[in-house]
Amino acid sequence: MKLQVKQVNRLFMLVTAPFLGMMIWMLSSSLTATLDLEWKPLEEPAALSEKQAKLVGDLEQARKTADFTVESVRRTATLYQRTTSTMNDLVKTASAQAKRPEQIYDRRITSRLGTPKESVNSDKLRAELFAINQPTYSGYAMKIKLKDPKAMRLTLGYDKYGGSETTMHAVNRYGAVAGINAGGFADGGGKRYPLGTTVMNGKYVSSFEPTHKDLAFVGLDKAGRLIGGKFSDQSELDSLDPQSGATFVPALLKNGTHLTIPEKWRTSPLRAPRTVIGNYKDDQLLILVTDGYNENGSSGATLAELQKKLSNLGIIDAYNLDGGGSSTLVFNGRVVNSPSDGELRPLPTHFLFFK
């Protein structure tokens, strides 16, 4: 701040110096003329006229100097405005050019999904809903760009460990714009508990549980990026800075590579309603929710079909969430899929999205 004040003072002195000099000269000249009149004999009219002419000439020169100074200041101000405007235009152009690759990539991956049925766009997220129609299954896809990491978070049923509520109820209770079912669960003592490791608001719910069998953790880090996998030690997961997440089975894709689907999950059930989540290389999320009439394996999608579909859509990492009657997709205030139970199932965990 002191440096700026000094710079302004210097500019003020440069601009006003000619005026101050002129005033000082005029005052000194006037004083000299007064003293001459008081202490010296009156000058001849011709000499006086000559002095008046000189004074008029000096005043005219001072006026020209002032005009030149004002014009110089005006030109400098105009040049500054033009330079600032040009720099702003350059910044806008550079920013637009920097976003072009991102926009081109987004158009490419969106074209593989088709035309959005609905969309929501806000300062926190952009969510687009697509219909998925394949020869052997149908459902919906929700593509989400998180502009704010806090736009997606995991919630517990009624905010209690062991509590459960439907995804629609959780969406309404929190005022979310969309929601899906999250991890698996186990019932006990009249309560419904999430399977494996669950993280909410950056903290472990209950405790960390080492990965066992085919379970896999999936969630977001504090920057809003999808993370997941198998973790035998808490420090491994801690190193990813998890903000939220739940557990189910199995992981489908890692760095674009198809992971082996455990034998049990290839056939039990063969087909079912499914909820899967994945991410693109630009960290946008894609959620697929497929419909099925029941959980006996005769309707819905196989995990291998969804694995292939996700890969074809450009997804690099993907995880299977709880399915069957748990599969639910709420978008813009309504349930868009057809839950196989015929009604929504109360669940212990949900991923919610906020605008």
Short mmCIF file of C-alpha atoms in Angstrom, two decimals:
data_model
loop_
_atom_site.label_atom_id
_atom_site.label_comp_id
_atom_site.label_asym_id
_atom_site.label_seq_id
_atom_site.Cartn_x
_atom_site.Cartn_y
_atom_site.Cartn_z
CA MET A 1 0.00 0.00 0.00
CA LYS A 2 2.86 2.44 0.84
CA LEU A 3 4.45 1.74 -2.52
CA GLN A 4 1.19 2.52 -4.31
CA VAL A 5 0.79 5.81 -2.39
CA LYS A 6 4.35 6.83 -3.33
CA GLN A 7 3.68 6.07 -6.97
CA VAL A 8 0.47 8.13 -6.92
CA ASN A 9 2.30 11.03 -5.21
CA ARG A 10 5.04 10.97 -7.83
CA LEU A 11 2.52 11.00 -10.66
CA PHE A 12 0.65 13.90 -8.99
CA MET A 13 3.89 15.89 -8.68
CA LEU A 14 4.79 15.26 -12.32
CA VAL A 15 1.36 16.35 -13.53
CA THR A 16 1.04 19.45 -11.29
CA ALA A 17 4.66 20.62 -11.49
CA PRO A 18 4.08 22.95 -14.51
CA PHE A 19 1.08 24.57 -12.79
CA LEU A 20 2.94 25.06 -9.51
CA GLY A 21 5.90 26.54 -11.37
CA MET A 22 3.66 28.91 -13.29
CA MET A 23 1.92 30.10 -10.10
CA ILE A 24 5.21 30.65 -8.33
CA TRP A 25 6.55 32.59 -11.32
CA MET A 26 3.40 34.73 -11.52
CA LEU A 27 3.51 35.52 -7.81
CA SER A 28 7.18 36.43 -7.95
CA SER A 29 6.65 38.56 -11.04
CA SER A 30 3.71 40.33 -9.43
CA LEU A 31 5.70 40.95 -6.28
CA THR A 32 8.61 42.32 -8.29
CA ALA A 33 6.30 44.60 -10.21
CA THR A 34 4.76 45.86 -6.96
CA LEU A 35 8.13 46.54 -5.39
CA ASP A 36 9.28 48.31 -8.50
CA LEU A 37 6.23 50.60 -8.38
CA GLU A 38 6.70 51.37 -4.71
CA TRP A 39 10.43 52.01 -4.55
CA LYS A 40 11.40 53.09 -8.03
CA PRO A 41 10.41 56.01 -10.19
CA LEU A 42 7.58 55.45 -12.61
CA GLU A 43 8.73 53.90 -15.84
CA GLU A 44 8.06 55.40 -19.19
CA PRO A 45 4.84 54.21 -20.87
CA ALA A 46 6.83 52.46 -23.59
CA ALA A 47 8.80 50.41 -21.04
CA LEU A 48 5.61 49.55 -19.13
CA SER A 49 3.90 48.44 -22.32
CA GLU A 50 6.86 46.21 -23.09
CA LYS A 51 6.60 44.53 -19.68
CA GLN A 52 2.85 44.01 -20.12
CA ALA A 53 3.45 42.42 -23.48
CA LYS A 54 6.07 40.14 -21.97
CA LEU A 55 3.69 39.19 -19.16
CA VAL A 56 0.93 38.43 -21.68
CA GLY A 57 3.37 36.34 -23.66
CA ASP A 58 4.47 34.45 -20.60
CA LEU A 59 0.86 33.80 -19.62
CA GLU A 60 0.11 32.53 -23.11
CA GLN A 61 3.11 30.22 -22.91
CA ALA A 62 1.92 28.98 -19.50
CA ARG A 63 -1.55 28.32 -20.95
CA LYS A 64 -0.03 26.31 -23.78
CA THR A 65 2.08 24.36 -21.30
CA ALA A 66 -1.02 23.61 -19.20
CA ASP A 67 -2.97 22.56 -22.29
CA PHE A 68 -0.12 20.28 -23.33
CA THR A 69 0.03 18.74 -19.84
CA VAL A 70 -3.72 18.12 -19.73
CA GLU A 71 -3.62 16.59 -23.21
CA SER A 72 -0.69 14.37 -22.22
CA VAL A 73 -2.57 13.15 -19.14
CA ARG A 74 -5.68 12.49 -21.26
CA ARG A 75 -3.69 10.52 -23.81
CA THR A 76 -1.98 8.53 -21.06
CA ALA A 77 -5.36 7.70 -19.48
CA THR A 78 -6.80 6.67 -22.86
CA LEU A 79 -3.78 4.48 -23.57
CA TYR A 80 -4.10 2.88 -20.13
CA GLN A 81 -7.79 2.14 -20.72
CA ARG A 82 -7.05 0.61 -24.12
CA THR A 83 -4.21 -1.48 -22.71
CA THR A 84 -6.39 -2.72 -19.85
CA SER A 85 -9.21 -3.56 -22.25
CA THR A 86 -6.80 -5.42 -24.53
CA MET A 87 -5.35 -7.40 -21.62
CA ASN A 88 -8.84 -8.33 -20.43
CA ASP A 89 -9.73 -9.52 -23.92
CA LEU A 90 -6.52 -11.58 -24.06
CA VAL A 91 -7.32 -13.18 -20.68
CA LYS A 92 -10.86 -14.04 -21.81
CA THR A 93 -9.59 -15.49 -25.07
CA ALA A 94 -6.92 -17.54 -23.30
CA SER A 95 -9.47 -18.82 -20.79
CA ALA A 96 -11.86 -19.82 -23.56
CA GLN A 97 -9.07 -21.56 -25.48
CA ALA A 98 -8.00 -23.43 -22.34
CA LYS A 99 -11.54 -24.77 -21.90
CA ARG A 100 -11.88 -25.99 -25.47
CA PRO A 101 -10.24 -29.41 -24.95
CA GLU A 102 -12.49 -29.97 -21.92
CA GLN A 103 -15.58 -28.99 -23.92
CA ILE A 104 -14.57 -31.19 -26.86
CA TYR A 105 -14.02 -34.18 -24.54
CA ASP A 106 -17.35 -33.60 -22.81
CA ARG A 107 -19.19 -33.47 -26.15
CA ARG A 108 -17.53 -36.72 -27.19
CA ILE A 109 -18.47 -38.69 -24.08
CA THR A 110 -21.96 -37.18 -23.99
CA SER A 111 -22.61 -38.19 -27.61
CA ARG A 112 -22.12 -41.83 -26.59
CA LEU A 113 -24.99 -41.50 -24.13
CA GLY A 114 -27.37 -39.74 -26.52
CA THR A 115 -29.54 -36.73 -25.81
CA PRO A 116 -30.20 -35.83 -22.16
CA LYS A 117 -33.79 -36.29 -21.03
CA GLU A 118 -33.30 -33.74 -18.26
CA SER A 119 -30.51 -31.69 -16.81
CA VAL A 120 -29.72 -29.61 -13.73
CA ASN A 121 -26.99 -26.99 -13.77
CA SER A 122 -25.87 -24.85 -10.84
CA ASP A 123 -22.75 -23.40 -9.26
CA LYS A 124 -22.14 -26.72 -7.49
CA LEU A 125 -22.84 -29.34 -10.15
CA ARG A 126 -24.12 -30.22 -13.58
CA ALA A 127 -26.29 -33.36 -13.73
CA GLU A 128 -27.69 -34.90 -16.90
CA LEU A 129 -30.14 -37.80 -17.14
CA PHE A 130 -30.10 -40.25 -20.06
CA ALA A 131 -32.20 -43.28 -20.99
CA ILE A 132 -30.30 -46.54 -21.58
CA ASN A 133 -31.90 -49.08 -23.90
CA GLN A 134 -29.99 -52.27 -24.71
CA PRO A 135 -31.24 -55.51 -26.27
CA THR A 136 -31.15 -57.35 -22.94
CA TYR A 137 -31.75 -54.59 -20.39
CA SER A 138 -32.84 -50.98 -19.94
CA GLY A 139 -32.32 -48.28 -17.37
CA TYR A 140 -30.91 -44.83 -16.85
CA ALA A 141 -27.56 -43.07 -16.74
CA MET A 142 -26.77 -39.96 -14.74
CA LYS A 143 -23.64 -38.03 -15.73
CA ILE A 144 -22.45 -35.61 -13.07
CA LYS A 145 -19.80 -32.93 -13.04
CA LEU A 146 -19.02 -31.87 -9.48
CA LYS A 147 -18.05 -28.20 -9.48
CA ASP A 148 -17.89 -28.30 -5.69
CA PRO A 149 -16.73 -31.43 -3.81
CA LYS A 150 -19.49 -30.82 -1.28
CA ALA A 151 -22.13 -31.31 -3.98
CA MET A 152 -22.03 -35.09 -3.34
CA ARG A 153 -21.99 -36.81 0.01
CA LEU A 154 -22.94 -40.02 1.75
CA THR A 155 -25.73 -40.06 4.33
CA LEU A 156 -26.93 -42.59 6.90
CA GLY A 157 -30.56 -43.61 7.34
CA TYR A 158 -32.03 -40.94 9.59
CA ASP A 159 -28.43 -40.00 10.40
CA LYS A 160 -28.04 -43.02 12.68
CA TYR A 161 -25.77 -46.03 12.53
CA GLY A 162 -28.22 -48.90 12.13
CA GLY A 163 -30.97 -46.63 10.80
CA SER A 164 -32.54 -46.96 7.35
CA GLU A 165 -34.73 -44.90 5.05
CA THR A 166 -35.63 -44.88 1.36
CA THR A 167 -33.52 -42.90 -1.09
CA MET A 168 -36.49 -40.67 -1.89
CA HIS A 169 -36.99 -39.89 1.79
CA ALA A 170 -33.30 -39.08 2.21
CA VAL A 171 -33.38 -36.80 -0.86
CA ASN A 172 -36.39 -34.92 0.47
CA ARG A 173 -35.08 -34.73 4.01
CA TYR A 174 -31.77 -33.22 2.88
CA GLY A 175 -33.16 -31.12 0.03
CA ALA A 176 -30.97 -32.88 -2.54
CA VAL A 177 -31.52 -32.71 -6.29
CA ALA A 178 -30.66 -36.38 -6.89
CA GLY A 179 -29.78 -39.54 -5.03
CA ILE A 180 -28.87 -43.21 -5.43
CA ASN A 181 -28.56 -46.20 -3.14
CA ALA A 182 -25.02 -46.79 -1.88
CA GLY A 183 -23.39 -49.76 -0.12
CA GLY A 184 -24.61 -53.17 0.92
CA PHE A 185 -26.05 -53.95 4.33
CA ALA A 186 -26.70 -56.60 6.94
CA ASP A 187 -29.75 -56.82 9.22
CA GLY A 188 -29.50 -57.46 12.92
CA GLY A 189 -31.59 -56.75 15.98
CA GLY A 190 -34.25 -54.99 13.95
CA LYS A 191 -31.69 -52.59 12.54
CA ARG A 192 -29.92 -52.31 9.19
CA TYR A 193 -26.15 -51.84 9.25
CA PRO A 194 -23.85 -50.89 6.33
CA LEU A 195 -21.38 -53.53 5.16
CA GLY A 196 -17.65 -53.06 5.57
CA THR A 197 -15.96 -49.68 5.73
CA THR A 198 -18.20 -46.62 5.58
CA VAL A 199 -16.93 -43.02 5.59
CA MET A 200 -19.09 -39.95 6.13
CA ASN A 201 -17.86 -36.34 6.34
CA GLY A 202 -14.25 -37.53 6.38
CA LYS A 203 -14.76 -39.83 9.38
CA TYR A 204 -15.17 -43.58 9.69
CA VAL A 205 -18.65 -44.73 10.64
CA SER A 206 -18.18 -47.35 13.34
CA SER A 207 -14.59 -48.26 12.32
CA PHE A 208 -12.32 -49.23 9.46
CA GLU A 209 -12.81 -52.83 8.36
CA PRO A 210 -10.11 -54.54 6.29
CA THR A 211 -11.34 -55.73 2.91
CA HIS A 212 -12.42 -59.34 2.98
CA LYS A 213 -13.79 -61.70 0.37
CA ASP A 214 -14.73 -59.72 -2.75
CA LEU A 215 -15.85 -56.48 -1.12
CA ALA A 216 -14.54 -53.15 -2.37
CA PHE A 217 -14.77 -49.63 -0.96
CA VAL A 218 -15.92 -46.80 -3.25
CA GLY A 219 -16.33 -43.11 -2.52
CA LEU A 220 -14.89 -39.64 -2.99
CA ASP A 221 -11.75 -37.97 -1.71
CA LYS A 222 -11.85 -34.44 -0.28
CA ALA A 223 -11.26 -32.97 -3.75
CA GLY A 224 -14.35 -34.71 -5.11
CA ARG A 225 -12.53 -37.42 -7.08
CA LEU A 226 -13.72 -41.01 -7.20
CA ILE A 227 -11.58 -43.41 -5.18
CA GLY A 228 -11.95 -47.07 -4.32
CA GLY A 229 -10.58 -50.58 -4.16
CA LYS A 230 -9.52 -53.16 -1.62
CA PHE A 231 -7.69 -52.01 1.51
CA SER A 232 -6.15 -54.37 4.05
CA ASP A 233 -4.88 -51.56 6.28
CA GLN A 234 -6.48 -48.27 7.28
CA SER A 235 -3.35 -46.30 6.37
CA GLU A 236 -3.80 -47.37 2.73
CA LEU A 237 -7.25 -45.81 2.58
CA ASP A 238 -6.20 -42.83 4.70
CA SER A 239 -3.52 -42.00 2.13
CA LEU A 240 -6.34 -41.33 -0.38
CA ASP A 241 -7.90 -38.75 1.94
CA PRO A 242 -11.46 -40.19 1.83
CA GLN A 243 -14.36 -37.83 2.41
CA SER A 244 -17.21 -40.27 1.92
CA GLY A 245 -17.76 -43.83 0.77
CA ALA A 246 -19.44 -47.21 1.20
CA THR A 247 -18.70 -50.87 0.52
CA PHE A 248 -20.10 -53.52 -1.81
CA VAL A 249 -18.94 -55.99 -4.44
CA PRO A 250 -17.27 -56.19 -6.94
CA ALA A 251 -14.96 -53.63 -8.54
CA LEU A 252 -15.48 -53.68 -12.33
CA LEU A 253 -12.85 -51.42 -13.95
CA LYS A 254 -9.49 -50.02 -12.87
CA ASN A 255 -7.58 -47.56 -15.09
CA GLY A 256 -9.69 -48.71 -18.01
CA THR A 257 -8.86 -52.39 -17.49
CA HIS A 258 -11.60 -55.01 -17.01
CA LEU A 259 -11.23 -56.61 -13.58
CA THR A 260 -12.08 -60.25 -13.05
CA ILE A 261 -15.64 -60.65 -11.84
CA PRO A 262 -15.74 -63.23 -9.01
CA GLU A 263 -17.43 -66.48 -10.05
CA LYS A 264 -20.17 -66.12 -7.47
CA TRP A 265 -21.18 -62.72 -8.79
CA ARG A 266 -21.28 -63.84 -12.41
CA THR A 267 -24.21 -66.14 -11.76
CA SER A 268 -25.75 -65.30 -8.40
CA PRO A 269 -27.82 -63.67 -9.66
CA LEU A 270 -27.12 -63.81 -13.39
CA ARG A 271 -29.31 -60.82 -14.16
CA ALA A 272 -30.61 -58.25 -11.73
CA PRO A 273 -31.43 -54.61 -11.22
CA ARG A 274 -28.05 -52.92 -10.75
CA THR A 275 -26.52 -49.67 -9.56
CA VAL A 276 -22.95 -48.97 -10.68
CA ILE A 277 -20.76 -45.89 -10.40
CA GLY A 278 -17.70 -44.89 -12.39
CA ASN A 279 -15.60 -41.92 -13.44
CA TYR A 280 -14.24 -40.44 -16.65
CA LYS A 281 -10.66 -39.27 -17.01
CA ASP A 282 -11.77 -35.68 -16.34
CA ASP A 283 -13.30 -36.84 -13.00
CA GLN A 284 -16.91 -36.54 -14.11
CA LEU A 285 -19.05 -39.30 -12.64
CA LEU A 286 -21.38 -41.71 -14.38
CA ILE A 287 -24.04 -43.73 -12.59
CA LEU A 288 -25.97 -46.52 -14.30
CA VAL A 289 -29.17 -47.89 -12.77
CA THR A 290 -30.76 -50.79 -14.63
CA ASP A 291 -34.27 -52.12 -14.17
CA GLY A 292 -35.36 -55.68 -13.51
CA TYR A 293 -38.60 -57.34 -12.51
CA ASN A 294 -37.20 -59.31 -9.58
CA GLU A 295 -34.03 -60.64 -8.03
CA ASN A 296 -34.20 -64.23 -9.23
CA GLY A 297 -31.74 -63.66 -12.07
CA SER A 298 -34.15 -63.63 -15.01
CA SER A 299 -34.30 -59.86 -15.68
CA GLY A 300 -31.99 -56.89 -15.55
CA ALA A 301 -28.32 -56.74 -16.54
CA THR A 302 -25.33 -58.96 -15.90
CA LEU A 303 -22.21 -57.43 -14.37
CA ALA A 304 -20.25 -58.41 -17.48
CA GLU A 305 -22.70 -56.45 -19.66
CA LEU A 306 -22.38 -53.37 -17.49
CA GLN A 307 -18.61 -53.73 -17.36
CA LYS A 308 -18.49 -53.72 -21.17
CA LYS A 309 -21.00 -50.86 -21.43
CA LEU A 310 -19.06 -48.67 -19.01
CA SER A 311 -15.82 -49.34 -20.87
CA ASN A 312 -17.45 -48.41 -24.20
CA LEU A 313 -18.70 -45.17 -22.67
CA GLY A 314 -15.15 -44.17 -21.72
CA ILE A 315 -15.26 -44.94 -17.99
CA ILE A 316 -11.87 -45.71 -16.42
CA ASP A 317 -12.77 -46.87 -12.88
CA ALA A 318 -16.09 -48.49 -11.95
CA TYR A 319 -17.68 -50.20 -8.95
CA ASN A 320 -20.87 -52.13 -8.35
CA LEU A 321 -23.12 -50.78 -5.60
CA ASP A 322 -25.98 -52.62 -3.91
CA GLY A 323 -28.55 -53.88 -6.42
CA GLY A 324 -31.80 -55.80 -6.65
CA GLY A 325 -34.61 -54.12 -4.79
CA SER A 326 -32.14 -51.56 -3.42
CA SER A 327 -31.41 -50.02 -6.85
CA THR A 328 -32.92 -46.55 -6.85
CA LEU A 329 -32.30 -43.38 -8.86
CA VAL A 330 -34.01 -40.16 -7.78
CA PHE A 331 -33.64 -37.18 -10.11
CA ASN A 332 -35.27 -33.77 -9.83
CA GLY A 333 -37.78 -34.82 -7.20
CA ARG A 334 -38.95 -38.18 -8.52
CA VAL A 335 -37.91 -41.82 -8.77
CA VAL A 336 -37.01 -42.38 -12.43
CA ASN A 337 -36.30 -46.15 -12.40
CA SER A 338 -38.67 -49.00 -11.53
CA PRO A 339 -37.57 -50.60 -8.21
CA SER A 340 -38.07 -54.36 -8.39
CA ASP A 341 -39.75 -54.58 -4.98
CA GLY A 342 -42.63 -52.53 -6.33
CA GLU A 343 -41.82 -49.96 -3.68
CA LEU A 344 -38.70 -48.25 -2.35
CA ARG A 345 -36.55 -50.23 0.05
CA PRO A 346 -35.29 -48.56 3.27
CA LEU A 347 -31.48 -48.53 3.16
CA PRO A 348 -28.71 -47.58 5.59
CA THR A 349 -26.60 -45.53 3.12
CA HIS A 350 -27.26 -43.20 0.19
CA PHE A 351 -25.18 -41.00 -2.10
CA LEU A 352 -26.93 -37.62 -2.44
CA PHE A 353 -26.25 -34.76 -4.86
CA PHE A 354 -26.82 -31.09 -4.14
CA LYS A 355 -27.20 -28.08 -6.42
#
